[in-house]
Amino acid sequence: MEFWGVEVKAGQSLIVKPGNEKLIHLSQATLGEIKKDKASENVTIFLKIGDQKLVLGILSAEKFPQLSFDLVFEKEFELSHNGKSGSVYCAGYQAYGDDHEQYPSFILMLAQMMKNFPWPLLRMENQARRM
């Protein structure tokens, strides 16, 4: 597994090719620097896979300058946005196809830990604070 990040410039799209036996995990999109007169402008992020174009989300410098995702791609995709100035930065990690086979065991382990966590104690503490 290794870090992965790209810059999608205004007015341009970026084609991402995961590569042979690789996966791209898209974790976050963030607005780059924006001119003050454009700060109130919303920026829509688009994802195109094949002929299908989808909206990933909407960024706002004032309200939500970054979005979190949990998306995994094994095939080529295209990122773009409608911002007039500035860039959108996307980050995540790249993994080999074999790496994703480790996740089910990790998820099972996490589920077991959550099952054994003392949830009632937390509820009692929260109720005690309210009194």
XYZ file of C-alpha atoms in Angstrom:
131
model
C 0.000 0.000 0.000
C 1.270 3.480 -0.802
C 0.043 7.074 -0.734
C -1.760 8.316 -3.832
C -2.688 11.897 -4.652
C -3.557 14.031 -7.682
C -4.303 17.647 -8.532
C -7.304 18.361 -10.746
C -6.823 21.834 -12.216
C -9.657 24.212 -13.092
C -11.066 23.622 -16.567
C -9.281 20.284 -16.947
C -10.134 16.683 -16.313
C -7.715 14.037 -15.114
C -7.771 10.407 -16.199
C -6.607 8.000 -13.496
C -5.408 4.528 -14.475
C -4.930 2.251 -11.458
C -2.641 -0.092 -13.393
C -2.383 -3.832 -13.661
C -3.512 -5.660 -10.500
C -3.797 -2.340 -8.602
C -6.607 -0.575 -6.772
C -7.014 3.135 -6.060
C -8.713 4.013 -2.782
C -10.078 7.573 -2.941
C -10.275 8.921 0.614
C -10.533 12.693 0.374
C -11.062 15.687 -1.918
C -9.937 19.149 -0.823
C -10.165 22.620 -2.313
C -6.872 24.292 -3.100
C -6.320 28.022 -2.673
C -9.150 30.116 -4.060
C -9.206 33.833 -4.803
C -11.155 35.771 -2.164
C -13.738 36.999 -4.676
C -14.490 33.355 -5.579
C -14.576 32.056 -1.974
C -18.376 31.827 -1.818
C -18.512 29.741 -5.002
C -19.449 26.062 -4.693
C -17.329 23.565 -6.614
C -18.902 20.324 -7.828
C -16.594 17.303 -8.204
C -17.404 14.869 -10.998
C -16.416 11.249 -11.543
C -16.687 9.632 -14.961
C -16.480 5.862 -15.402
C -16.986 4.715 -18.969
C -19.890 6.780 -20.331
C -21.430 7.454 -16.916
C -20.723 10.825 -15.263
C -21.564 11.117 -11.556
C -21.373 13.848 -8.930
C -19.000 12.916 -6.093
C -19.827 15.927 -3.967
C -19.858 19.693 -3.609
C -17.059 21.668 -1.944
C -17.356 25.151 -0.453
C -14.407 27.186 0.839
C -16.601 28.707 3.551
C -18.600 25.675 4.713
C -17.009 22.376 3.655
C -13.584 22.712 1.975
C -12.993 18.954 2.077
C -14.999 15.771 1.700
C -14.230 12.252 2.848
C -14.850 9.193 0.704
C -14.382 5.466 0.922
C -14.288 4.599 -2.782
C -12.192 1.869 -4.405
C -11.481 1.743 -8.145
C -9.903 -1.042 -10.144
C -10.611 0.440 -13.589
C -9.764 3.711 -15.289
C -11.812 6.732 -14.172
C -11.834 10.462 -14.795
C -12.007 13.282 -12.238
C -13.085 16.852 -12.979
C -14.736 19.839 -11.314
C -16.558 23.004 -12.295
C -14.447 25.471 -10.296
C -13.474 28.585 -12.227
C -10.164 29.074 -10.442
C -7.984 26.928 -8.238
C -7.558 23.191 -8.039
C -9.163 20.286 -6.266
C -6.752 17.833 -4.637
C -7.722 14.194 -4.270
C -5.867 11.838 -1.959
C -5.973 8.258 -0.846
C -3.801 5.235 -1.366
C -2.889 2.713 -4.003
C -2.859 -0.994 -3.229
C -2.090 -4.141 -5.140
C -5.060 -6.362 -5.916
C -3.854 -8.933 -3.374
C -3.889 -6.334 -0.564
C -7.693 -6.109 -0.542
C -7.926 -9.763 0.468
C -6.571 -8.737 3.879
C -9.514 -6.408 4.547
C -12.178 -9.030 5.311
C -10.089 -10.446 8.169
C -9.430 -6.916 9.431
C -13.153 -6.135 9.333
C -13.964 -9.339 11.215
C -11.356 -8.483 13.837
C -12.774 -4.952 14.185
C -16.325 -6.313 14.493
C -15.185 -8.667 17.258
C -13.495 -5.803 19.118
C -16.642 -3.676 18.826
C -18.766 -6.544 20.113
C -16.567 -6.855 23.215
C -16.421 -3.096 23.861
C -18.238 -2.055 27.081
C -20.982 -0.003 25.380
C -23.315 -0.020 28.437
C -20.637 1.753 30.491
C -20.545 4.576 27.971
C -24.319 4.887 28.066
C -24.324 5.014 31.885
C -21.600 7.688 31.888
C -23.573 9.813 29.414
C -26.738 9.458 31.501
C -24.849 10.424 34.659
C -23.549 13.587 32.954
C -27.072 14.645 32.017
C -28.231 14.534 35.653
